[in-house]
mmCIF file of C-alpha atoms in Angstrom:
data_model
loop_
_atom_site.group_PDB
_atom_site.id
_atom_site.type_symbol
_atom_site.label_atom_id
_atom_site.label_comp_id
_atom_site.label_asym_id
_atom_site.label_seq_id
_atom_site.Cartn_x
_atom_site.Cartn_y
_atom_site.Cartn_z
ATOM 1 C CA MET A 24 0.000 0.000 0.000
ATOM 2 C CA ARG A 25 1.446 3.326 -1.064
ATOM 3 C CA MET A 26 1.688 5.807 1.779
ATOM 4 C CA ASP A 27 -0.081 9.103 1.043
ATOM 5 C CA ILE A 28 1.250 11.955 3.166
ATOM 6 C CA ALA A 29 -1.753 14.219 2.591
ATOM 7 C CA PRO A 30 -3.817 12.605 5.400
ATOM 8 C CA ILE A 31 -0.778 12.793 7.676
ATOM 9 C CA LEU A 32 -0.323 16.503 6.992
ATOM 10 C CA ALA A 33 -4.041 17.045 7.513
ATOM 11 C CA SER A 34 -3.859 15.238 10.843
ATOM 12 C CA LEU A 35 -0.853 17.320 11.899
ATOM 13 C CA GLY A 36 -2.777 20.420 10.894
ATOM 14 C CA ARG A 37 -5.428 19.513 13.479
ATOM 15 C CA HIS A 38 -2.704 19.341 16.169
ATOM 16 C CA LYS A 39 -0.724 22.435 15.258
ATOM 17 C CA ALA A 40 0.337 23.394 18.772
ATOM 18 C CA THR A 41 1.698 20.011 19.863
ATOM 19 C CA ALA A 42 3.310 19.414 16.477
ATOM 20 C CA ALA A 43 4.940 22.856 16.568
ATOM 21 C CA LEU A 44 6.338 22.227 20.051
ATOM 22 C CA LEU A 45 7.955 19.004 18.889
ATOM 23 C CA VAL A 46 9.353 20.683 15.759
ATOM 24 C CA ILE A 47 10.855 23.476 17.888
ATOM 25 C CA GLN A 48 12.331 20.933 20.291
ATOM 26 C CA ILE A 49 13.946 19.014 17.418
ATOM 27 C CA ALA A 50 15.216 22.274 15.878
ATOM 28 C CA LEU A 51 16.849 23.421 19.117
ATOM 29 C CA THR A 52 18.394 20.002 19.620
ATOM 30 C CA CYS A 53 19.756 19.994 16.070
ATOM 31 C CA ALA A 54 21.221 23.505 16.388
ATOM 32 C CA ILE A 55 22.737 23.063 19.837
ATOM 33 C CA VAL A 56 24.034 19.524 19.331
ATOM 34 C CA CYS A 57 25.719 20.383 16.002
ATOM 35 C CA ASN A 58 27.512 23.373 17.500
ATOM 36 C CA ALA A 59 28.300 21.620 20.784
ATOM 37 C CA LEU A 60 29.860 18.640 19.012
ATOM 38 C CA PHE A 61 31.816 21.024 16.819
ATOM 39 C CA VAL A 62 33.171 22.820 19.892
ATOM 40 C CA VAL A 63 34.009 19.449 21.501
ATOM 41 C CA ALA A 64 35.910 18.355 18.380
ATOM 42 C CA ASP A 65 37.668 21.721 18.285
ATOM 43 C CA ARG A 66 38.735 21.397 21.952
ATOM 44 C CA LEU A 67 39.917 17.814 21.486
ATOM 45 C CA ASP A 68 41.949 18.913 18.475
ATOM 46 C CA TRP A 69 43.459 21.772 20.517
ATOM 47 C CA MET A 70 44.307 19.368 23.351
ATOM 48 C CA ARG A 71 46.267 17.243 20.871
ATOM 49 C CA THR A 72 48.483 20.199 19.902
ATOM 50 C CA PRO A 73 52.073 18.911 19.859
ATOM 51 C CA SER A 74 54.440 20.467 22.362
ATOM 52 C CA GLY A 75 57.556 19.650 20.316
ATOM 53 C CA ILE A 76 59.279 17.993 23.264
ATOM 54 C CA ASP A 77 59.838 14.509 24.669
ATOM 55 C CA GLU A 78 56.949 14.720 27.129
ATOM 56 C CA ASP A 79 57.219 11.328 28.822
ATOM 57 C CA ARG A 80 60.694 12.035 30.191
ATOM 58 C CA ILE A 81 60.409 15.595 31.521
ATOM 59 C CA ALA A 82 59.675 16.733 35.087
ATOM 60 C CA MET A 83 59.762 20.147 36.768
ATOM 61 C CA LEU A 84 60.528 21.457 40.269
ATOM 62 C CA THR A 85 60.071 25.018 41.479
ATOM 63 C CA VAL A 86 61.875 26.127 44.634
ATOM 64 C CA THR A 87 61.836 29.227 46.793
ATOM 65 C CA ASP A 88 64.579 30.315 49.153
ATOM 66 C CA ILE A 89 63.442 31.787 52.438
ATOM 67 C CA GLU A 90 66.930 33.172 53.094
ATOM 68 C CA HIS A 91 69.152 35.425 51.047
ATOM 69 C CA HIS A 92 72.273 33.771 49.679
ATOM 70 C CA ASP A 93 75.306 35.058 47.847
ATOM 71 C CA GLY A 94 76.947 33.133 45.058
ATOM 72 C CA VAL A 95 73.740 32.179 43.309
ATOM 73 C CA GLN A 96 75.583 30.972 40.219
ATOM 74 C CA ALA A 97 77.792 28.565 42.170
ATOM 75 C CA ARG A 98 74.802 27.379 44.166
ATOM 76 C CA ASN A 99 72.835 26.730 41.004
ATOM 77 C CA LEU A 100 75.725 24.801 39.479
ATOM 78 C CA ALA A 101 76.004 22.708 42.653
ATOM 79 C CA ASP A 102 72.270 21.930 42.536
ATOM 80 C CA LEU A 103 72.459 20.882 38.893
ATOM 81 C CA ALA A 104 75.547 18.753 39.487
ATOM 82 C CA ALA A 105 73.746 16.922 42.311
ATOM 83 C CA LEU A 106 70.646 16.375 40.171
ATOM 84 C CA ARG A 107 72.712 15.000 37.287
ATOM 85 C CA GLU A 108 74.226 12.404 39.634
ATOM 86 C CA LEU A 109 70.843 10.849 40.399
ATOM 87 C CA PRO A 110 70.344 7.357 38.933
ATOM 88 C CA ASP A 111 67.051 8.161 37.168
ATOM 89 C CA VAL A 112 68.093 11.605 35.898
ATOM 90 C CA GLU A 113 69.722 11.889 32.494
ATOM 91 C CA ALA A 114 70.060 15.704 32.375
ATOM 92 C CA ALA A 115 69.102 18.742 34.434
ATOM 93 C CA THR A 116 68.947 22.498 33.921
ATOM 94 C CA THR A 117 67.056 25.595 35.011
ATOM 95 C CA THR A 118 64.529 27.114 32.659
ATOM 96 C CA ASN A 119 62.062 29.963 32.738
ATOM 97 C CA SER A 120 59.252 27.898 31.242
ATOM 98 C CA VAL A 121 58.181 24.797 29.349
ATOM 99 C CA PRO A 122 55.617 24.392 26.546
ATOM 100 C CA PHE A 123 52.070 24.691 27.932
ATOM 101 C CA GLY A 124 53.524 25.601 31.317
ATOM 102 C CA PRO A 125 51.787 28.152 33.551
ATOM 103 C CA LEU A 126 54.399 30.896 33.018
ATOM 104 C CA SER A 127 55.093 32.583 29.703
ATOM 105 C CA TRP A 128 57.950 35.020 29.065
ATOM 106 C CA GLN A 129 57.367 37.318 26.122
ATOM 107 C CA THR A 130 59.807 39.527 24.239
ATOM 108 C CA SER A 131 59.347 42.023 21.448
ATOM 109 C CA VAL A 132 61.137 41.241 18.204
ATOM 110 C CA ARG A 133 62.191 43.706 15.511
ATOM 111 C CA MET A 134 63.600 42.994 12.085
ATOM 112 C CA SER A 135 66.053 45.928 12.121
ATOM 113 C CA ALA A 136 67.676 48.237 14.673
ATOM 114 C CA ASP A 137 65.766 51.322 13.515
ATOM 115 C CA GLN A 138 62.362 49.675 13.321
ATOM 116 C CA LYS A 139 60.077 51.512 15.752
ATOM 117 C CA GLU A 140 57.307 48.999 16.191
ATOM 118 C CA PRO A 141 58.067 45.335 16.922
ATOM 119 C CA VAL A 142 56.866 42.822 14.356
ATOM 120 C CA ALA A 143 55.817 40.369 17.003
ATOM 121 C CA SER A 144 55.657 39.568 20.686
ATOM 122 C CA ILE A 145 57.221 36.145 20.909
ATOM 123 C CA ALA A 146 57.450 33.529 23.650
ATOM 124 C CA GLN A 147 61.039 33.326 24.890
ATOM 125 C CA TYR A 148 62.635 30.268 26.450
ATOM 126 C CA MET A 149 65.833 30.624 28.454
ATOM 127 C CA GLY A 150 68.127 28.139 30.131
ATOM 128 C CA GLU A 151 71.301 26.229 29.425
ATOM 129 C CA GLY A 152 70.689 23.330 27.054
ATOM 130 C CA VAL A 153 66.907 23.688 27.306
ATOM 131 C CA PRO A 154 66.034 22.484 23.769
ATOM 132 C CA GLU A 155 68.352 19.479 24.081
ATOM 133 C CA LEU A 156 67.000 18.551 27.529
ATOM 134 C CA LEU A 157 63.377 18.898 26.450
ATOM 135 C CA GLY A 158 64.001 16.796 23.355
ATOM 136 C CA ALA A 159 63.243 19.496 20.772
ATOM 137 C CA THR A 160 64.676 18.668 17.367
ATOM 138 C CA LEU A 161 66.458 20.866 14.855
ATOM 139 C CA ALA A 162 65.092 21.448 11.357
ATOM 140 C CA GLU A 163 68.340 23.157 10.359
ATOM 141 C CA GLY A 164 71.387 24.758 11.965
ATOM 142 C CA ARG A 165 72.752 23.900 15.402
ATOM 143 C CA PHE A 166 72.179 24.299 19.139
ATOM 144 C CA PHE A 167 74.118 26.852 21.228
ATOM 145 C CA ARG A 168 77.832 26.549 21.922
ATOM 146 C CA GLU A 169 79.196 26.860 25.475
ATOM 147 C CA ASP A 170 80.777 30.267 24.809
ATOM 148 C CA GLU A 171 77.452 31.739 23.638
ATOM 149 C CA TYR A 172 75.700 31.425 27.026
ATOM 150 C CA ARG A 173 75.331 34.315 29.474
ATOM 151 C CA TRP A 174 74.178 34.253 33.108
ATOM 152 C CA ALA A 175 70.855 35.980 33.734
ATOM 153 C CA ASP A 176 72.158 37.986 36.721
ATOM 154 C CA ASP A 177 75.205 39.143 34.727
ATOM 155 C CA LEU A 178 72.949 40.378 31.946
ATOM 156 C CA ASP A 179 70.707 42.041 34.490
ATOM 157 C CA ALA A 180 73.677 43.871 36.074
ATOM 158 C CA ARG A 181 75.219 44.594 32.640
ATOM 159 C CA ARG A 182 78.380 42.708 33.620
ATOM 160 C CA THR A 183 78.479 40.947 30.271
ATOM 161 C CA GLU A 184 77.661 41.662 26.663
ATOM 162 C CA MET A 185 74.241 40.788 25.263
ATOM 163 C CA ILE A 186 73.477 37.388 23.858
ATOM 164 C CA PRO A 187 74.787 37.074 20.278
ATOM 165 C CA VAL A 188 72.602 34.273 18.915
ATOM 166 C CA LEU A 189 69.223 32.602 19.271
ATOM 167 C CA LEU A 190 67.080 29.742 18.011
ATOM 168 C CA VAL A 191 63.668 30.137 16.424
ATOM 169 C CA THR A 192 60.893 27.700 15.660
ATOM 170 C CA GLU A 193 59.939 26.773 12.109
ATOM 171 C CA ALA A 194 56.528 28.455 12.459
ATOM 172 C CA LEU A 195 58.119 31.761 13.479
ATOM 173 C CA ALA A 196 60.784 31.469 10.768
ATOM 174 C CA ARG A 197 58.112 30.989 8.103
ATOM 175 C CA ARG A 198 56.232 34.084 9.277
ATOM 176 C CA LEU A 199 59.232 36.397 9.613
ATOM 177 C CA PHE A 200 61.239 35.129 6.632
ATOM 178 C CA PRO A 201 58.712 33.822 4.101
ATOM 179 C CA GLY A 202 60.241 32.008 1.147
ATOM 180 C CA ARG A 203 63.801 31.977 2.491
ATOM 181 C CA SER A 204 65.871 30.342 5.186
ATOM 182 C CA ALA A 205 65.985 32.012 8.604
ATOM 183 C CA LEU A 206 69.421 30.567 9.275
ATOM 184 C CA GLY A 207 72.015 33.354 9.504
ATOM 185 C CA GLN A 208 69.341 36.091 9.607
ATOM 186 C CA SER A 209 69.209 38.491 12.551
ATOM 187 C CA LEU A 210 66.404 39.500 14.873
ATOM 188 C CA TYR A 211 66.646 42.498 17.189
ATOM 189 C CA LEU A 212 65.853 42.023 20.881
ATOM 190 C CA GLY A 213 66.047 45.244 22.864
ATOM 191 C CA GLY A 214 68.007 46.882 20.066
ATOM 192 C CA GLN A 215 70.605 44.103 20.038
ATOM 193 C CA ALA A 216 71.082 42.007 16.893
ATOM 194 C CA CYS A 217 70.883 38.268 17.538
ATOM 195 C CA ARG A 218 71.871 35.920 14.747
ATOM 196 C CA ILE A 219 69.719 32.866 14.178
ATOM 197 C CA VAL A 220 71.928 29.776 14.402
ATOM 198 C CA GLY A 221 69.260 27.102 14.504
ATOM 199 C CA VAL A 222 65.635 26.433 13.564
ATOM 200 C CA LEU A 223 63.598 24.084 15.767
ATOM 201 C CA LYS A 224 60.899 21.916 14.238
ATOM 202 C CA GLY A 225 58.499 22.822 17.015
ATOM 203 C CA LEU A 226 58.331 24.243 20.533
ATOM 204 C CA ALA A 227 54.884 25.282 21.732
ATOM 205 C CA ARG A 228 54.378 28.432 23.756
ATOM 206 C CA ALA A 229 53.471 28.535 27.423
ATOM 207 C CA GLY A 230 50.931 30.660 29.233
ATOM 208 C CA ASP A 231 47.820 31.556 27.294
ATOM 209 C CA PRO A 232 48.919 31.552 23.645
ATOM 210 C CA ASP A 233 46.893 32.495 20.628
ATOM 211 C CA ARG A 234 46.127 29.210 18.918
ATOM 212 C CA HIS A 235 47.215 30.655 15.594
ATOM 213 C CA ASN A 236 50.774 31.270 16.798
ATOM 214 C CA VAL A 237 51.137 28.607 19.459
ATOM 215 C CA GLN A 238 54.264 27.219 17.760
ATOM 216 C CA GLU A 239 56.049 30.583 17.486
ATOM 217 C CA ALA A 240 58.894 30.879 19.997
ATOM 218 C CA ILE A 241 62.559 31.713 20.362
ATOM 219 C CA VAL A 242 65.238 30.248 22.636
ATOM 220 C CA SER A 243 67.943 32.507 24.098
ATOM 221 C CA PRO A 244 71.302 31.273 25.478
ATOM 222 C CA ILE A 245 70.756 32.599 29.001
ATOM 223 C CA ARG A 246 71.570 30.513 32.088
ATOM 224 C CA MET A 247 68.572 31.004 34.332
ATOM 225 C CA LEU A 248 68.493 31.100 38.116
ATOM 226 C CA PRO A 249 65.708 30.272 40.580
ATOM 227 C CA ILE A 250 65.855 33.846 41.933
ATOM 228 C CA TYR A 251 64.520 34.963 38.523
ATOM 229 C CA GLY A 252 61.564 32.642 38.790
ATOM 230 C CA ALA A 253 63.170 29.740 36.943
ATOM 231 C CA SER A 254 62.382 26.105 37.708
ATOM 232 C CA TYR A 255 64.562 23.031 37.645
ATOM 233 C CA ALA A 256 63.847 20.821 34.642
ATOM 234 C CA ILE A 257 65.057 17.242 34.579
ATOM 235 C CA ARG A 258 65.150 14.720 31.782
ATOM 236 C CA ALA A 259 64.517 11.266 33.232
ATOM 237 C CA ARG A 260 65.533 7.928 31.893
ATOM 238 C CA PRO A 261 62.743 6.221 29.884
ATOM 239 C CA GLY A 262 59.756 5.360 32.098
ATOM 240 C CA ARG A 263 61.343 6.897 35.226
ATOM 241 C CA ALA A 264 59.967 10.455 35.251
ATOM 242 C CA ALA A 265 57.985 10.043 38.497
ATOM 243 C CA ALA A 266 60.876 8.318 40.269
ATOM 244 C CA ALA A 267 63.341 10.955 39.035
ATOM 245 C CA LEU A 268 61.032 13.689 40.320
ATOM 246 C CA ARG A 269 60.956 12.129 43.799
ATOM 247 C CA GLU A 270 64.733 11.737 43.841
ATOM 248 C CA ALA A 271 65.274 15.317 42.660
ATOM 249 C CA SER A 272 62.906 16.715 45.256
ATOM 250 C CA GLU A 273 64.654 14.845 48.061
ATOM 251 C CA THR A 274 68.101 15.877 46.806
ATOM 252 C CA LEU A 275 67.264 19.586 46.587
ATOM 253 C CA ARG A 276 65.723 19.467 50.049
ATOM 254 C CA ASN A 277 68.812 17.789 51.505
ATOM 255 C CA LEU A 278 71.163 20.289 49.847
ATOM 256 C CA GLN A 279 69.356 23.199 51.471
ATOM 257 C CA PRO A 280 66.855 22.223 54.180
ATOM 258 C CA ARG A 281 65.506 25.790 54.442
ATOM 259 C CA ARG A 282 64.611 25.816 50.780
ATOM 260 C CA VAL A 283 60.913 25.329 50.000
ATOM 261 C CA ILE A 284 59.811 23.240 47.028
ATOM 262 C CA THR A 285 56.672 25.049 45.955
ATOM 263 C CA ASP A 286 55.762 22.885 42.987
ATOM 264 C CA LYS A 287 56.821 19.615 41.414
ATOM 265 C CA LYS A 288 55.173 17.913 38.474
ATOM 266 C CA THR A 289 55.906 15.491 35.703
ATOM 267 C CA TYR A 290 55.304 17.011 32.293
ATOM 268 C CA ALA A 291 52.209 14.854 31.907
ATOM 269 C CA GLU A 292 50.779 16.668 34.942
ATOM 270 C CA VAL A 293 51.842 20.055 33.537
ATOM 271 C CA ARG A 294 50.040 19.346 30.287
ATOM 272 C CA ALA A 295 46.971 17.917 32.024
ATOM 273 C CA ALA A 296 46.694 21.052 34.182
ATOM 274 C CA TYR A 297 47.035 23.326 31.161
ATOM 275 C CA PHE A 298 44.183 21.669 29.253
ATOM 276 C CA SER A 299 41.983 20.970 32.298
ATOM 277 C CA SER A 300 39.466 23.696 31.423
ATOM 278 C CA ASP A 301 39.222 22.471 27.802
ATOM 279 C CA ARG A 302 38.677 18.919 29.033
ATOM 280 C CA ALA A 303 35.983 20.078 31.464
ATOM 281 C CA LEU A 304 34.211 22.084 28.757
ATOM 282 C CA ALA A 305 34.252 19.107 26.376
ATOM 283 C CA GLY A 306 32.787 16.863 29.082
ATOM 284 C CA LEU A 307 30.109 19.429 29.923
ATOM 285 C CA LEU A 308 29.081 19.834 26.288
ATOM 286 C CA ILE A 309 28.936 16.076 25.746
ATOM 287 C CA GLY A 310 26.651 15.887 28.786
ATOM 288 C CA VAL A 311 24.462 18.656 27.326
ATOM 289 C CA CYS A 312 24.242 16.807 23.987
ATOM 290 C CA VAL A 313 23.265 13.515 25.630
ATOM 291 C CA THR A 314 20.662 15.269 27.772
ATOM 292 C CA MET A 315 19.118 17.143 24.846
ATOM 293 C CA LEU A 316 18.969 14.020 22.688
ATOM 294 C CA ALA A 317 17.373 12.063 25.559
ATOM 295 C CA VAL A 318 14.810 14.800 26.210
ATOM 296 C CA THR A 319 13.983 14.987 22.503
ATOM 297 C CA ALA A 320 13.597 11.209 22.296
ATOM 298 C CA LEU A 321 11.313 11.232 25.339
ATOM 299 C CA GLY A 322 9.316 14.068 23.776
ATOM 300 C CA ILE A 323 8.792 12.032 20.612
ATOM 301 C CA VAL A 324 7.796 8.960 22.609
ATOM 302 C CA GLY A 325 5.399 10.952 24.761
ATOM 303 C CA LEU A 326 3.699 12.770 21.900
ATOM 304 C CA ALA A 327 3.433 9.648 19.740
ATOM 305 C CA SER A 328 1.976 7.680 22.668
ATOM 306 C CA PHE A 329 -0.542 10.462 23.306
ATOM 307 C CA TRP A 330 -1.631 10.487 19.655
ATOM 308 C CA VAL A 331 -1.927 6.699 19.564
ATOM 309 C CA GLY A 332 -4.223 6.882 22.579
ATOM 310 C CA GLN A 333 -6.292 9.597 20.929
ATOM 311 C CA ARG A 334 -6.576 7.780 17.599
ATOM 312 C CA ARG A 335 -7.399 4.258 18.674
ATOM 313 C CA ARG A 336 -10.894 4.378 17.097
ATOM 314 C CA GLN A 337 -9.496 6.003 13.904
ATOM 315 C CA ILE A 338 -6.830 3.294 13.702
ATOM 316 C CA GLY A 339 -9.484 0.621 14.230
ATOM 317 C CA VAL A 340 -11.540 2.053 11.334
ATOM 318 C CA ARG A 341 -8.482 1.975 9.056
ATOM 319 C CA ARG A 342 -7.775 -1.618 10.080
ATOM 320 C CA ALA A 343 -11.452 -2.538 9.370
ATOM 321 C CA LEU A 344 -11.132 -0.920 5.903
ATOM 322 C CA GLY A 345 -8.150 -3.096 5.025
ATOM 323 C CA ALA A 346 -5.086 -1.337 6.394
ATOM 324 C CA THR A 347 -2.482 -3.812 7.616
ATOM 325 C CA ARG A 348 -0.435 -3.545 10.776
ATOM 326 C CA ARG A 349 2.494 -2.572 8.581
ATOM 327 C CA ASP A 350 0.490 0.302 7.068
ATOM 328 C CA VAL A 351 -0.296 1.656 10.551
ATOM 329 C CA LEU A 352 3.325 1.277 11.598
ATOM 330 C CA HIS A 353 4.475 3.168 8.502
ATOM 331 C CA TYR A 354 1.908 5.896 9.117
ATOM 332 C CA PHE A 355 3.446 6.843 12.455
ATOM 333 C CA GLN A 356 6.973 6.461 11.122
ATOM 334 C CA VAL A 357 6.259 8.785 8.205
ATOM 335 C CA GLU A 358 4.515 11.231 10.499
ATOM 336 C CA ASN A 359 7.576 11.323 12.736
ATOM 337 C CA PHE A 360 9.858 11.606 9.702
ATOM 338 C CA LEU A 361 7.952 14.691 8.520
ATOM 339 C CA LEU A 362 8.033 16.326 11.964
ATOM 340 C CA ALA A 363 11.737 15.577 12.329
ATOM 341 C CA GLY A 364 12.373 16.909 8.825
ATOM 342 C CA MET A 365 10.662 20.198 9.617
ATOM 343 C CA GLY A 366 12.595 20.457 12.897
ATOM 344 C CA ILE A 367 15.894 19.644 11.211
ATOM 345 C CA ALA A 368 15.342 22.222 8.459
ATOM 346 C CA LEU A 369 14.690 24.887 11.081
ATOM 347 C CA GLY A 370 17.543 23.534 13.216
ATOM 348 C CA MET A 371 20.054 23.911 10.393
ATOM 349 C CA VAL A 372 19.227 27.589 10.084
ATOM 350 C CA LEU A 373 19.551 27.995 13.852
ATOM 351 C CA ALA A 374 22.826 26.039 13.869
ATOM 352 C CA TYR A 375 24.271 28.374 11.266
ATOM 353 C CA GLY A 376 23.128 31.418 13.231
ATOM 354 C CA ILE A 377 24.581 30.115 16.500
ATOM 355 C CA ASN A 378 27.857 29.370 14.738
ATOM 356 C CA LEU A 379 28.018 32.941 13.409
ATOM 357 C CA LEU A 380 27.465 34.203 16.959
ATOM 358 C CA LEU A 381 30.246 31.953 18.305
ATOM 359 C CA MET A 382 32.570 33.100 15.507
ATOM 360 C CA TYR A 383 31.903 36.725 16.365
ATOM 361 C CA GLN A 384 32.017 36.409 20.158
ATOM 362 C CA TYR A 385 34.650 33.681 20.697
ATOM 363 C CA GLU A 386 36.578 33.599 17.396
ATOM 364 C CA LEU A 387 35.615 29.992 16.751
ATOM 365 C CA PRO A 388 36.109 28.724 13.185
ATOM 366 C CA ARG A 389 33.169 28.245 10.827
ATOM 367 C CA LEU A 390 31.055 25.146 11.407
ATOM 368 C CA PRO A 391 32.088 22.587 8.757
ATOM 369 C CA SER A 392 29.201 21.852 6.399
ATOM 370 C CA TYR A 393 29.297 18.091 7.017
ATOM 371 C CA TYR A 394 28.122 18.578 10.620
ATOM 372 C CA LEU A 395 24.638 19.507 9.379
ATOM 373 C CA PRO A 396 23.837 16.364 7.312
ATOM 374 C CA VAL A 397 25.393 14.169 9.994
ATOM 375 C CA GLY A 398 23.258 15.894 12.639
ATOM 376 C CA ALA A 399 20.152 15.598 10.437
ATOM 377 C CA LEU A 400 20.698 11.892 9.848
ATOM 378 C CA SER A 401 21.273 11.300 13.559
ATOM 379 C CA LEU A 402 18.054 13.080 14.527
ATOM 380 C CA TRP A 403 16.043 11.236 11.884
ATOM 381 C CA LEU A 404 17.363 7.930 13.202
ATOM 382 C CA LEU A 405 16.686 9.010 16.786
ATOM 383 C CA GLY A 406 13.120 9.927 15.844
ATOM 384 C CA GLN A 407 12.501 6.600 14.130
ATOM 385 C CA VAL A 408 13.848 4.649 17.099
ATOM 386 C CA ALA A 409 11.860 6.754 19.583
ATOM 387 C CA VAL A 410 8.583 6.429 17.690
ATOM 388 C CA LEU A 411 8.936 2.681 17.125
ATOM 389 C CA ALA A 412 7.365 1.518 20.422
ATOM 390 C CA PRO A 413 4.252 3.765 20.175
ATOM 391 C CA ALA A 414 3.930 2.868 16.471
ATOM 392 C CA LEU A 415 4.008 -0.849 17.288
ATOM 393 C CA ARG A 416 1.277 -0.325 19.907
ATOM 394 C CA ALA A 417 -0.771 1.482 17.272
ATOM 395 C CA ALA A 418 -0.230 -1.361 14.804
ATOM 396 C CA ALA A 419 -1.535 -3.801 17.409
ATOM 397 C CA VAL A 420 -4.923 -2.011 17.628
ATOM 398 C CA PRO A 421 -7.561 -4.524 16.362
ATOM 399 C CA PRO A 422 -10.284 -3.661 13.754
ATOM 400 C CA VAL A 423 -12.944 -4.196 16.430
ATOM 401 C CA GLU A 424 -11.745 -0.981 18.050
ATOM 402 C CA ALA A 425 -13.809 0.813 15.317
ATOM 403 C CA THR A 426 -17.056 -0.406 16.909
ATOM 404 C CA ARG A 427 -16.310 1.012 20.343
ATOM 405 C CA GLY A 428 -17.599 4.399 21.320
#
C-alpha cells in the first residue's frame, strides 16, 4: 500500500500546537548539538596540539629560598651537578618555562635596529641546554655553543655583553622570513642584533597563547636562576619520570633544608593542568548533547503515545477498511519523519546562526558543512527509534476498536 502523506499533513494540521512544540524541540536540539559537538571536536583537536618535546621524560621542580644567599651561580651549578648524579636523571637544567607551562615570558622582536614597532611579541625560552634537555629537534642549523651562554644575573647587572645568537621555531621562521631560510638572519631584541643559528621543528608556547601562533617561539642562550623565577627541569631515563622527580625533590631538600619546594610535576601533569578547562568544557558539552537528545527522544515517545491513545478508534476504522499492521506502523513512522524533517530544516538555520554568533564572540572557526547532514541523519534515526514503540502499539490495535464508542 502506497503511503499518502496528505492525510498525515491534515492530521498534523489539526494538532498544530503540539506538532509545533515538537518541531521546535527538534530544531533546538539539532542547532545546539551540532555546535556543541563542533566545539568538543575543536577542543579535542586543541588538546592534541604537539608540544615539540619529549613529554614522557620531563619533570619540573620550582623552589623558593626563604633566606638570602650570595653566590647564586655557584649554588645553582652545585644543585644541577647533584641532580645530574641521580640514577634516574639523564640531564638537568634551570629554565624559565616549558611548553604549555603556567608561566610565559614574552619579548618584542624587531627585524632591524631602527624599526620603531616590533613585528611580534614572541614567547622566549631561556636556560642552558633547554632544547636538548626537552628533546626538541632541529630542522636546520645547530644548538648553542658553550661560549654563547650568558648568566641571567650578569645580563641584568650589565656585567656581560648581550646574547649574540638565538634559536627560532619553524613556524616563526616561516612568518618572519617567508620564502627563504631564517638561518644566519638576525632578529633584534632590545636593540641588540641576535643571529639565528638554529631552527627548531616545534616548541609550543606557554601561558595563554593564541592558537594561531602557538608554535612561534625563540630560545635565548641565558643561564637562568631560581631567583629569577626559573624552575629546575630534569630529563629522566625512559619510564622513570615520576621516580626521578621524587629523587630530585629529596636531593634539593637535603642540599638546602631551608629551601621550599613550591611545585613539582611530571610534564604529563603540567600538560593535564594546562588543558583541564578544555577537558571540562568538552565533558560538559557532551553531557548537554546527551541530555538534549534524551529529552527529545522522550518528547517524541510521549507525543506519539498520546496520539496513539487519541486515535485508537481512527486506527481501528483503518484496520477494518483493510489497512495492515504494517500500514499503521508506517503511518506513524512517516509522520515522525515529517516532523523531524521540519525540525531539522529549522535547526540547520539555527545552527548556522549560533555558529556565526560563536565566531563573532569567541573567534571559533566556521562550522564545517558536514556537521549539518550528519546531525540531520542522527536526529532522523533518533526519531525513528523513539517512535517505534508507540507505532508498534498502534499497529496492534484490532479492527474491532472501530465499533467502540
